[in-house]
XYZ file of C-alpha atoms in Angstrom:
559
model
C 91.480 224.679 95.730
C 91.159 226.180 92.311
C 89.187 229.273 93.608
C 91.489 229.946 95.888
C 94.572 229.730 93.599
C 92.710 231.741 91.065
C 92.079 234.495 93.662
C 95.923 234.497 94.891
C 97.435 234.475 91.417
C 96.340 238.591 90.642
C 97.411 239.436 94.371
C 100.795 237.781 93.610
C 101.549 240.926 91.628
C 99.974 243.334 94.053
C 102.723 246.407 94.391
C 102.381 245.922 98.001
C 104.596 243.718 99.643
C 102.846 243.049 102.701
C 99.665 241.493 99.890
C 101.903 239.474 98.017
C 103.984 237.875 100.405
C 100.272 236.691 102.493
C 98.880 235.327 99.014
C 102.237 233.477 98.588
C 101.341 231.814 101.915
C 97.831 231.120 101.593
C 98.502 229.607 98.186
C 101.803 227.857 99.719
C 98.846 226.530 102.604
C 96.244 225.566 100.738
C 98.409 223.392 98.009
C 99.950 221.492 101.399
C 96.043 221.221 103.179
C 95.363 219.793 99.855
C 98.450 217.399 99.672
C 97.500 215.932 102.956
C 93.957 215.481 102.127
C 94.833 213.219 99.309
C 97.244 211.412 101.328
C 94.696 210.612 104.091
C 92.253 210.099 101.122
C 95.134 207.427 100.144
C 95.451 206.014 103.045
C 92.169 205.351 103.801
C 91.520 204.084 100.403
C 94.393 201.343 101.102
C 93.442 200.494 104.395
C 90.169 199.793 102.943
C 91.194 197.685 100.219
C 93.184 195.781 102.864
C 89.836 195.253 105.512
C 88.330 194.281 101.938
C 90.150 191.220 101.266
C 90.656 190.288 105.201
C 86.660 189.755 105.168
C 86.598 188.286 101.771
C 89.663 186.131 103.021
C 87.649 185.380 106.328
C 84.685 184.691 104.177
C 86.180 181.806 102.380
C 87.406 180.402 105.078
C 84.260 180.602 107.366
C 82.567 178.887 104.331
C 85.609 176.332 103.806
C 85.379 175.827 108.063
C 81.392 175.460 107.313
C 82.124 172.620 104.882
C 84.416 170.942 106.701
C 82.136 170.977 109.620
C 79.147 169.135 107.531
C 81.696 167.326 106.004
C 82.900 166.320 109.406
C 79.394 165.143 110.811
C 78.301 163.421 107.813
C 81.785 161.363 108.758
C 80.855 160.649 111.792
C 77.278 160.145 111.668
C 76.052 159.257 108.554
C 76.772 155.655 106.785
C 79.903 155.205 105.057
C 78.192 153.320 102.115
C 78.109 155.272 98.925
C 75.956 153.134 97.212
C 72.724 154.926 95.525
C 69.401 153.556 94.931
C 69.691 154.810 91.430
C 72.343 154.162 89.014
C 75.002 156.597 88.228
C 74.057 156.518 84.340
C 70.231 157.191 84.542
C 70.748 160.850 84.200
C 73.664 161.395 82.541
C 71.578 163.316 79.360
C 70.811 166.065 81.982
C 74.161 166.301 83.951
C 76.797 166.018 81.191
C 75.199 169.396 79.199
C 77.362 171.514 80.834
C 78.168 173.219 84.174
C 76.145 173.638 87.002
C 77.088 176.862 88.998
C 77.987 176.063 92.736
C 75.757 178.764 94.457
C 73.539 178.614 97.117
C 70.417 179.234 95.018
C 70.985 176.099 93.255
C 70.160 174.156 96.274
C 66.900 174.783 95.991
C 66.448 172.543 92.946
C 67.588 169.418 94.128
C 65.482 166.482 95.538
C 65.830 165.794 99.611
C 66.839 161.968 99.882
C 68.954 161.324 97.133
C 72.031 160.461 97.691
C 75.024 160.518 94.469
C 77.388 157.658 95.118
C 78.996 154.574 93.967
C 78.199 151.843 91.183
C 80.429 149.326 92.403
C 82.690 147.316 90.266
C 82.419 143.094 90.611
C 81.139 139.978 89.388
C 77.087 140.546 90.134
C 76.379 137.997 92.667
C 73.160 136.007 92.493
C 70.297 137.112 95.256
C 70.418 135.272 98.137
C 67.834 132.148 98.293
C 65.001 132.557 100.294
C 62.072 130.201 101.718
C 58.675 130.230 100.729
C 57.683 132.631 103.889
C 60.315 135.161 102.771
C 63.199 134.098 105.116
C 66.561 133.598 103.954
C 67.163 129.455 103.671
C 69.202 128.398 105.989
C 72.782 126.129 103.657
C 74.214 123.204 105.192
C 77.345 121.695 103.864
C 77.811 118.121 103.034
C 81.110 118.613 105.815
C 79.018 119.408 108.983
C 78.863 116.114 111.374
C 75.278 114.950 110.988
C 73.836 112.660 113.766
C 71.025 110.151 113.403
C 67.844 110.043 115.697
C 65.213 107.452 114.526
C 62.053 107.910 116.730
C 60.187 105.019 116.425
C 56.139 104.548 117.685
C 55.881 102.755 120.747
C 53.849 99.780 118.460
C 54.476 98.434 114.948
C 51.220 96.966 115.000
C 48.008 98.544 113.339
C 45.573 99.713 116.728
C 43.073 99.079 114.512
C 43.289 95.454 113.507
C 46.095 94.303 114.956
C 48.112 93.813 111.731
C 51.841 94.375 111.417
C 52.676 97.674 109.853
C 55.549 98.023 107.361
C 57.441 100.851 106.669
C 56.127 103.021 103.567
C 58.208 106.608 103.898
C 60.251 108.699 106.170
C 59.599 112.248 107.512
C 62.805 113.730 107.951
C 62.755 117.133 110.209
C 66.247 118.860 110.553
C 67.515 120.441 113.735
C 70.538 122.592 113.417
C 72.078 122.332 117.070
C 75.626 123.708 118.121
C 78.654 121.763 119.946
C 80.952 124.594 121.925
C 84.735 124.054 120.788
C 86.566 121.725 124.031
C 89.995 120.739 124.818
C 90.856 117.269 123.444
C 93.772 115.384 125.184
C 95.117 112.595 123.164
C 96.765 109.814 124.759
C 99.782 108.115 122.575
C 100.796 104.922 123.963
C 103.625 102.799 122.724
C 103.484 99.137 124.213
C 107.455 97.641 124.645
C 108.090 94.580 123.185
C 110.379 92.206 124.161
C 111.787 89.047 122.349
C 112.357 86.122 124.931
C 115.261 84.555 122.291
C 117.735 87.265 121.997
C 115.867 89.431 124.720
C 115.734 92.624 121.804
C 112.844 95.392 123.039
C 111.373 97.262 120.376
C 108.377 99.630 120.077
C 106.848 101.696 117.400
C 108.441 104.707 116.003
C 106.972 107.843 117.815
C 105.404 109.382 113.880
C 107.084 112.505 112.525
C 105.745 116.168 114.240
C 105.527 119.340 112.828
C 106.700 120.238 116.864
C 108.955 118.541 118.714
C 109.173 118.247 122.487
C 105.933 120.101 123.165
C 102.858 118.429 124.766
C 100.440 120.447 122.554
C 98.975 119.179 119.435
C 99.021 120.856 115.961
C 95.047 120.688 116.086
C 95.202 123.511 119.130
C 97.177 125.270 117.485
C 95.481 125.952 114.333
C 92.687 126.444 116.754
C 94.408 129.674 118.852
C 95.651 130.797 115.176
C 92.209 130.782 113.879
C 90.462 132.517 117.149
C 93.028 135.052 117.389
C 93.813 135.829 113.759
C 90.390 134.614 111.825
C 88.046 135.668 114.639
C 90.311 138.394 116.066
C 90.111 137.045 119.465
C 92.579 138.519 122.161
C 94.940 136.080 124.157
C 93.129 136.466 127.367
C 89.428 135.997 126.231
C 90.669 132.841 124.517
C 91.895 131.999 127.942
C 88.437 132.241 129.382
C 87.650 130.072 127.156
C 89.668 127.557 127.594
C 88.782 127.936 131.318
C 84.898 127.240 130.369
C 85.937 123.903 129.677
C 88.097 123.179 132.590
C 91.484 123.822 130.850
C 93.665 126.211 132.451
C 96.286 127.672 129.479
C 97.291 130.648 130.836
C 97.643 133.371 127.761
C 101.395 133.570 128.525
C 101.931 129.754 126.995
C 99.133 130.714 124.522
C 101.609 133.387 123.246
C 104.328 131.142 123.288
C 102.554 128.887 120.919
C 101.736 131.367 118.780
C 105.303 132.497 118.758
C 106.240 128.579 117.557
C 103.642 128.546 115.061
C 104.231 131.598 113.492
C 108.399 130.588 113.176
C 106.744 127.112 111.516
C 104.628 128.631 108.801
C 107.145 131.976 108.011
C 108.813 130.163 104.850
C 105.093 129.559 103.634
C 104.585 133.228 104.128
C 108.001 134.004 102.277
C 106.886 131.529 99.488
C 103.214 133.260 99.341
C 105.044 136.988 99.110
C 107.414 135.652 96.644
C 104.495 134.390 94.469
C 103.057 137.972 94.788
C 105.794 139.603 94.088
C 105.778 137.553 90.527
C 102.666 138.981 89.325
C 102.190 141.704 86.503
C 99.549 143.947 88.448
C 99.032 144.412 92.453
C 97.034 146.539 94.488
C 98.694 148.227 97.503
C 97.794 150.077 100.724
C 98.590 151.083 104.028
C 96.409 151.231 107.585
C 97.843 152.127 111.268
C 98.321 149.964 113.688
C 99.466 150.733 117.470
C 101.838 149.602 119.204
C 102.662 149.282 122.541
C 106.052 150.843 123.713
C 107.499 148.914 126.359
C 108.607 151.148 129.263
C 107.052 154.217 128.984
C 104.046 152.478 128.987
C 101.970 154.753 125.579
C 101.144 153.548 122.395
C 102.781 154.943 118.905
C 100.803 154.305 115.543
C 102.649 151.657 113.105
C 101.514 151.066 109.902
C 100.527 147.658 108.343
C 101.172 147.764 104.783
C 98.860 145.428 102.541
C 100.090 143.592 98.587
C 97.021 142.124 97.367
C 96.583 140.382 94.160
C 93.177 140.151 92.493
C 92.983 139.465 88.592
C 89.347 137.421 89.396
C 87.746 140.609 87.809
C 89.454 139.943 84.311
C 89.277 135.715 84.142
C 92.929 136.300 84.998
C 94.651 132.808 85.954
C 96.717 133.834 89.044
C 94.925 132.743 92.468
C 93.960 136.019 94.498
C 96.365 136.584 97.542
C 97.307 138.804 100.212
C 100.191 139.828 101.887
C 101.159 141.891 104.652
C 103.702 143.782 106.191
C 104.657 145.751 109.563
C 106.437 148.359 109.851
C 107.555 151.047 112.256
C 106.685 154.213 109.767
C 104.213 155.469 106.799
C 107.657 156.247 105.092
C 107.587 155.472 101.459
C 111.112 153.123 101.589
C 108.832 150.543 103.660
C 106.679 150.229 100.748
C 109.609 149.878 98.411
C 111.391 147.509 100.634
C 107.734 145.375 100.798
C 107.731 145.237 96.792
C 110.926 143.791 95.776
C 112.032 143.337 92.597
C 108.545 143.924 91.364
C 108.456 146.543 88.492
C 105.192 146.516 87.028
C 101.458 148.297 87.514
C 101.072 149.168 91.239
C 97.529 150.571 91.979
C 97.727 152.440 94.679
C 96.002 155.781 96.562
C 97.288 159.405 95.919
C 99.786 159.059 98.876
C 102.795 160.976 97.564
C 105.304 158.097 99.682
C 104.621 156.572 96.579
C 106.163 158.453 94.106
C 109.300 157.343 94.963
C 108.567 154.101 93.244
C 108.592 155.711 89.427
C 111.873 156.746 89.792
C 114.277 155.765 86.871
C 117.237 154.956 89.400
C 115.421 152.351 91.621
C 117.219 149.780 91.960
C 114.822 147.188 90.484
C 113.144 149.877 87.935
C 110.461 152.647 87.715
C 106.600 151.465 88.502
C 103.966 152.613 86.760
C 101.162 154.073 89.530
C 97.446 154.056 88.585
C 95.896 155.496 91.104
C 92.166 155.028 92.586
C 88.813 156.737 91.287
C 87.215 155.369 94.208
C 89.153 158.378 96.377
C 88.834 160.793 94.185
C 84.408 160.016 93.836
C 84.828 159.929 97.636
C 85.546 163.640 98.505
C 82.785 164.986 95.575
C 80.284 162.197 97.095
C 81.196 163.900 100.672
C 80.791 167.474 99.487
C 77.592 166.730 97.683
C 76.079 165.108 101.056
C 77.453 167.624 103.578
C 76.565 170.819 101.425
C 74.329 170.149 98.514
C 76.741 171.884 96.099
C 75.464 171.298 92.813
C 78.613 171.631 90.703
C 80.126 168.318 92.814
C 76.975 166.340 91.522
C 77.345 167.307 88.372
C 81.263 165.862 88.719
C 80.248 163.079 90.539
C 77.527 162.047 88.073
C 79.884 161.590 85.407
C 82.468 159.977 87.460
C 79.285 157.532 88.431
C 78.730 157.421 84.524
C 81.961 155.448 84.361
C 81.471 153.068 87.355
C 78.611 152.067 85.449
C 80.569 150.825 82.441
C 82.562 149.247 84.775
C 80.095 147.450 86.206
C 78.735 146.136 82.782
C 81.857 144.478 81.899
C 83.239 143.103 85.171
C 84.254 139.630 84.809
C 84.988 139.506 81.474
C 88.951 139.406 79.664
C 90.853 142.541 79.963
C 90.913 142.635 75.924
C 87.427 142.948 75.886
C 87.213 145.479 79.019
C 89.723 147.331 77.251
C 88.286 147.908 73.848
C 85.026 149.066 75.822
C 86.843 151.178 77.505
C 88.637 152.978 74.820
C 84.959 153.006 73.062
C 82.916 154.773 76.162
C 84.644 155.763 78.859
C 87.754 157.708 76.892
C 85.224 160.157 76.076
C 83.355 160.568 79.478
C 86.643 160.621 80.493
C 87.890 163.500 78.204
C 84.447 165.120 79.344
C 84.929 164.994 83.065
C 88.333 167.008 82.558
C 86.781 169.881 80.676
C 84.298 169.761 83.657
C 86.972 170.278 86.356
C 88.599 173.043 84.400
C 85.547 174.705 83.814
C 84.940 174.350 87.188
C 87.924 175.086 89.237
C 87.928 177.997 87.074
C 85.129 180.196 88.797
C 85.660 178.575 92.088
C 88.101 179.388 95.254
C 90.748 177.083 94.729
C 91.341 176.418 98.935
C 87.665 175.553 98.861
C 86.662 171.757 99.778
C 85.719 171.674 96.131
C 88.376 173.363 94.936
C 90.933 171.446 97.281
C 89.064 167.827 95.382
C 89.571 169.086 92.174
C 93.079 170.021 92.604
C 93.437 166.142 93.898
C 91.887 164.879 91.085
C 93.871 167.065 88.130
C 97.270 166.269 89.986
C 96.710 162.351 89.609
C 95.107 162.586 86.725
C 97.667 160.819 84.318
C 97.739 157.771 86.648
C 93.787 157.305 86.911
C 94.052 157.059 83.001
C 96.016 153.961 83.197
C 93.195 151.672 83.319
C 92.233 152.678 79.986
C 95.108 151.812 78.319
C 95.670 148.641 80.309
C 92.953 146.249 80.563
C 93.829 144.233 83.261
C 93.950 147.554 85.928
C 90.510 148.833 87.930
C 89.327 151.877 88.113
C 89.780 151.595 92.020
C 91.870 150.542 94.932
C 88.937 148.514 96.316
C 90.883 145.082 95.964
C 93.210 145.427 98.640
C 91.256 147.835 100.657
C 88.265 145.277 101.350
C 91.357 143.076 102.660
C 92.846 145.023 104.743
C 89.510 146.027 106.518
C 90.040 143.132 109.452
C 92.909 145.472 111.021
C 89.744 147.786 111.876
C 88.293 144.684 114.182
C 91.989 144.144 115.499
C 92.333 147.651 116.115
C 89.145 147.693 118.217
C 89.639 144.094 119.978
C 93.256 143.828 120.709
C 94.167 147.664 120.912
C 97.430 147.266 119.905
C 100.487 144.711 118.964
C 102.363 143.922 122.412
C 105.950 144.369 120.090
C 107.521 144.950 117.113
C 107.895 141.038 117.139
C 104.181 141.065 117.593
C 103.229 143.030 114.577
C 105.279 141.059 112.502
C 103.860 137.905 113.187
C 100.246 139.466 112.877
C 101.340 139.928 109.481
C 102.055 136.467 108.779
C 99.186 135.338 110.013
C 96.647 137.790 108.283
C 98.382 136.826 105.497
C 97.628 133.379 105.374
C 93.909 134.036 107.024
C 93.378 136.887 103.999
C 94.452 134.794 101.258
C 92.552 131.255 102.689
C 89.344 133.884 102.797
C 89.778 135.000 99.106
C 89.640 131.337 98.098
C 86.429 130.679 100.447
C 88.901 128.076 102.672
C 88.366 127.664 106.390
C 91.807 128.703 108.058
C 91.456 125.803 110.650
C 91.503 123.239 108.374
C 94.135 125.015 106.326
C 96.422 125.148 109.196
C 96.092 121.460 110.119
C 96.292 120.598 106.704
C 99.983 122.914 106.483
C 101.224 121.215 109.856
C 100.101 117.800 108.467
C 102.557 118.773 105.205
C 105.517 120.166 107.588
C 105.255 116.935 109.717
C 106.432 114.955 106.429
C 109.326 117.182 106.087
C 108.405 119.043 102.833
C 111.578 120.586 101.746
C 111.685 124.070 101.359
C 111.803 123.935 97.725
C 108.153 122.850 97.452
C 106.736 125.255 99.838
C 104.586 127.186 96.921
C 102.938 123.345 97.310
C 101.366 124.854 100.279
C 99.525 128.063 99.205
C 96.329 128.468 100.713
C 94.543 127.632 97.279
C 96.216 124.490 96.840
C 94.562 123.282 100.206
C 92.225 119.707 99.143
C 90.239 120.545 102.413
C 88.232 123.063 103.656
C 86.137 124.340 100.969
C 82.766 124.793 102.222
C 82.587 128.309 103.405
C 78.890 129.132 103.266
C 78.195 131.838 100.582
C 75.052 133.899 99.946
């Protein structure tokens, strides 16, 4: 362009006319040829910044869709355990140095077959007993009916010499056999008596009932409760088998008397949620459960939400519970509603329906949340297994470093767990957010890793509480172990027939939940309850009847 302005310029001031007016033009034409070439020059250069970032856009997310897809089969396919043969503090030297860089070259450093997960928190539990030949050894309670054979030779007397033999020791061989459950009819008669003076007739008074006017017993009834809410047994296949023993209950009564039962035993559920509700520190959750619409014949997802009560970690005095609640919605205000006038630590996930709980105008006062390491280890453990990324080990080795404090001080007072804490794990603590800044820092933030780090920064001032409050975990594990029997209901019973239905499931768990936290067998619980109601217990005296005031039924078999 500059040639050919320089060689217009002198014929601009040509005397000819004809000259100067043609260099005007070509000048005029080449300055607008080169206008448009740096236009489409322009042009192309923006277009190309735009197909850039499309593919790097498309990039990220085929890598984020490639994550989610390992992710995704490790869910289904590989076991949900994160347990690790080796403990989360044995190489905490190497991993908290500094910052691994998630790359795909990094990969090639780490060991096939080791697997980062969990050190669980929990009273250590001794290893089970086993036999001489390796076998585990079989526990008998001093409860379970014992019957005496005594197999005696067909001869007292010696073969030998005649002589009679006397007794000098017993070998005693054990057979464990098995009695299937029958029906049972009682007959209650009441002879008439008549006085031949005055001609009175008297008889005994019929004894007090926990049900009136009903031919069937208290006994079967703890029985149906215990199949169908212990054992998770549906209705029908209860039915069958009744029918094996030549009963015929059809599952319609059976319903019925579950119905009755449940209306008996509701003000010992209100008196177990109101003992709950007293505590200083509860774990809480929420799980779906289906069910059925009438009419239209589908299925919609309820939710049963869980309270649970655990202090057994810290020597604290209250008895563990459970308590449970249906409700029609995942909406936060059933949660609320659930709680009460409770006010103080709620440990819950990082479900945001909670955050209506801290707010100063509740009615009944803000809750503090601490919310659950054991989700937040979950998503790094996931990534780690699904794509090997080196920078989520590194994370998840120092959450792991934590656990194993944890571990180490389980079952011992919350002063003591807290000055530990304060001591060790503020600082791994401290550490492990410099790590996710660092980290999150050089990494797409829509990324899986990106997306678990954004999680774990966002909640980070409630999974601090339990360092400034010894009696709190580090995780929501409590009440999620409890509510884990809704998984067998899900699978065995499909779905709660009603709304009516749901709610009386969630009596009944609640009384089965808390009776297994105390190591009580729910059959003899419930006969023991009906046995209390029959005396007319006023309603006053109903915390009389918690599950872990029960005199009977304490000989669950434990490892």
């Amino acid at each position: 362009m500059d040639i050919i302005q320089m060689a217009c310029e002198p014929l601009l001031r040509h005397d000819d006319l004809a000259v100067s007016s043609a260099a005007l033009e070509i000048a005029a034409a080449d300055l607008r040829r080169d206008a448009e070439h740096e236009k489409i020059c322009a042009q192309k250069d923006a277009a190309y910044s735009v197909l850039s970032a499309k593919c790097k856009v498309a990039t990220a997310e085929w890598k984020r869709c490639k994550e989610q897809l390992a992710t995704l089969k490790l869910v289904i396919f590989a076991q949900s355990s994160e347990k690790t043969a080796k403990s989360g503090t044995e190489n905490i030297g190497e991993t908290l140095s500094g910052i691994v860089p998630d790359n795909d070259e990094s990969k090639d450093g780490v060991e096939n077959g080791i697997e980062a997960g969990s050190v669980t928190t929990g009273q250590v539990t001794d290893a089970p007993q086993r036999t001489s030949s390796g076998k585990r050894a079989v526990r008998l309670p001093d409860n379970i009916p014992r019957a005496l054979e005594v197999h005696e030779p067909p001869s007292t007397s010696c073969d030998y010499c005649g002589c009679q033999a006397t007794v000098i020791g017993v070998q005693i061989v054990e057979k464990v056999g098995f009695r299937p459950a029958r029906v049972v009819v009682t007959e209650q008669r009441f002879p008439k008596y008549k006085c031949p003076g005055c001609k009175t007739v008297f008889q005994a008074k019929v004894p007090d009932q926990a049900f009136d006017f009903t031919k069937y017993g208290p006994e079967l009834r703890a029985g149906i409760a215990t199949s169908k809410f212990a054992d998770f047994l549906p209705l029908f296949r209860i039915e069958q088998i009744f029918e094996r023993s030549g009963a015929k209950i059809h599952r319609g009564t059976l319903s019925r008397l579950m119905t009755s039962t449940v209306e008996a035993l509701k003000p010992v559920y209100e008196a177990l949620l109101e003992d709950v509700r007293a505590s200083g520190k509860l774990h809480m959750d929420e799980t779906i459960m289906p069910q059925f619409v009438p009419g239209n014949g589908k299925v919609r997802n309820c939710y049963a939400w869980a309270l649970c009560r655990d202090d057994r970690r810290w020597l604290g005095n209250l008895p563990a519970a459970v308590v449970f609640d249906f409700a029609q919605s995942r909406a936060g205000e059933h949660g609320e509603r659930f709680l009460g006038d409770f006010r103080e630590v709620l440990q819950v996930d990082g479900f945001p329906g909670y955050n209506r709980l801290t707010s100063e105008g509740r009615p009944n006062g803000p809750i503090k949340l601490a919310y659950c390491w054991s989700h937040v280890r979950r998503r790094f453990h996931q990534l780690w297994l699904s794509t090997k990324s080196m920078a989520a080990k590194h994370l998840l080795d120092q959450i792991n470093a934590m656990y194993g404090i944890e571990q180490r001080i389980a079952g011992t007072p919350a002063s003591h767990r807290l000055s530990v804490r304060k001591r060790e794990t503020a600082p791994l603590a401290a550490e492990l957010k410099s790590s996710l800044e660092q980290t999150a820092a050089s990494i797409a933030t829509k990324s899986i890793l990106g997306e678990a780090i954004s999680y774990t920064l966002n909640l980070w001032d409630g999974l601090l509480v339990f360092l400034s409050d010894g009696r709190v975990e580090m995780d929501n594990n409590p009440v999620e172990n409890a509510i884990r029997p809704i998984a067998l209901l899900r699978k065995n019973a499909l779905f709660a027939g009603s709304e009516v239905g749901g709610r009386n499931w969630a009596i009944m768990a609640s009384l089965v939940g808390t009776c297994k936290l105390h190591g009580v067998e729910p059959y003899t619980y419930f006969t023991w309850v009906f046995e209390q109601l029959a005396k007319k217990l006023p309603r006053s005296e109903y915390h009389r009847l918690m599950p872990w005031n029960c005199p009977k039924g304490r000989y669950k078999a434990k490892d």
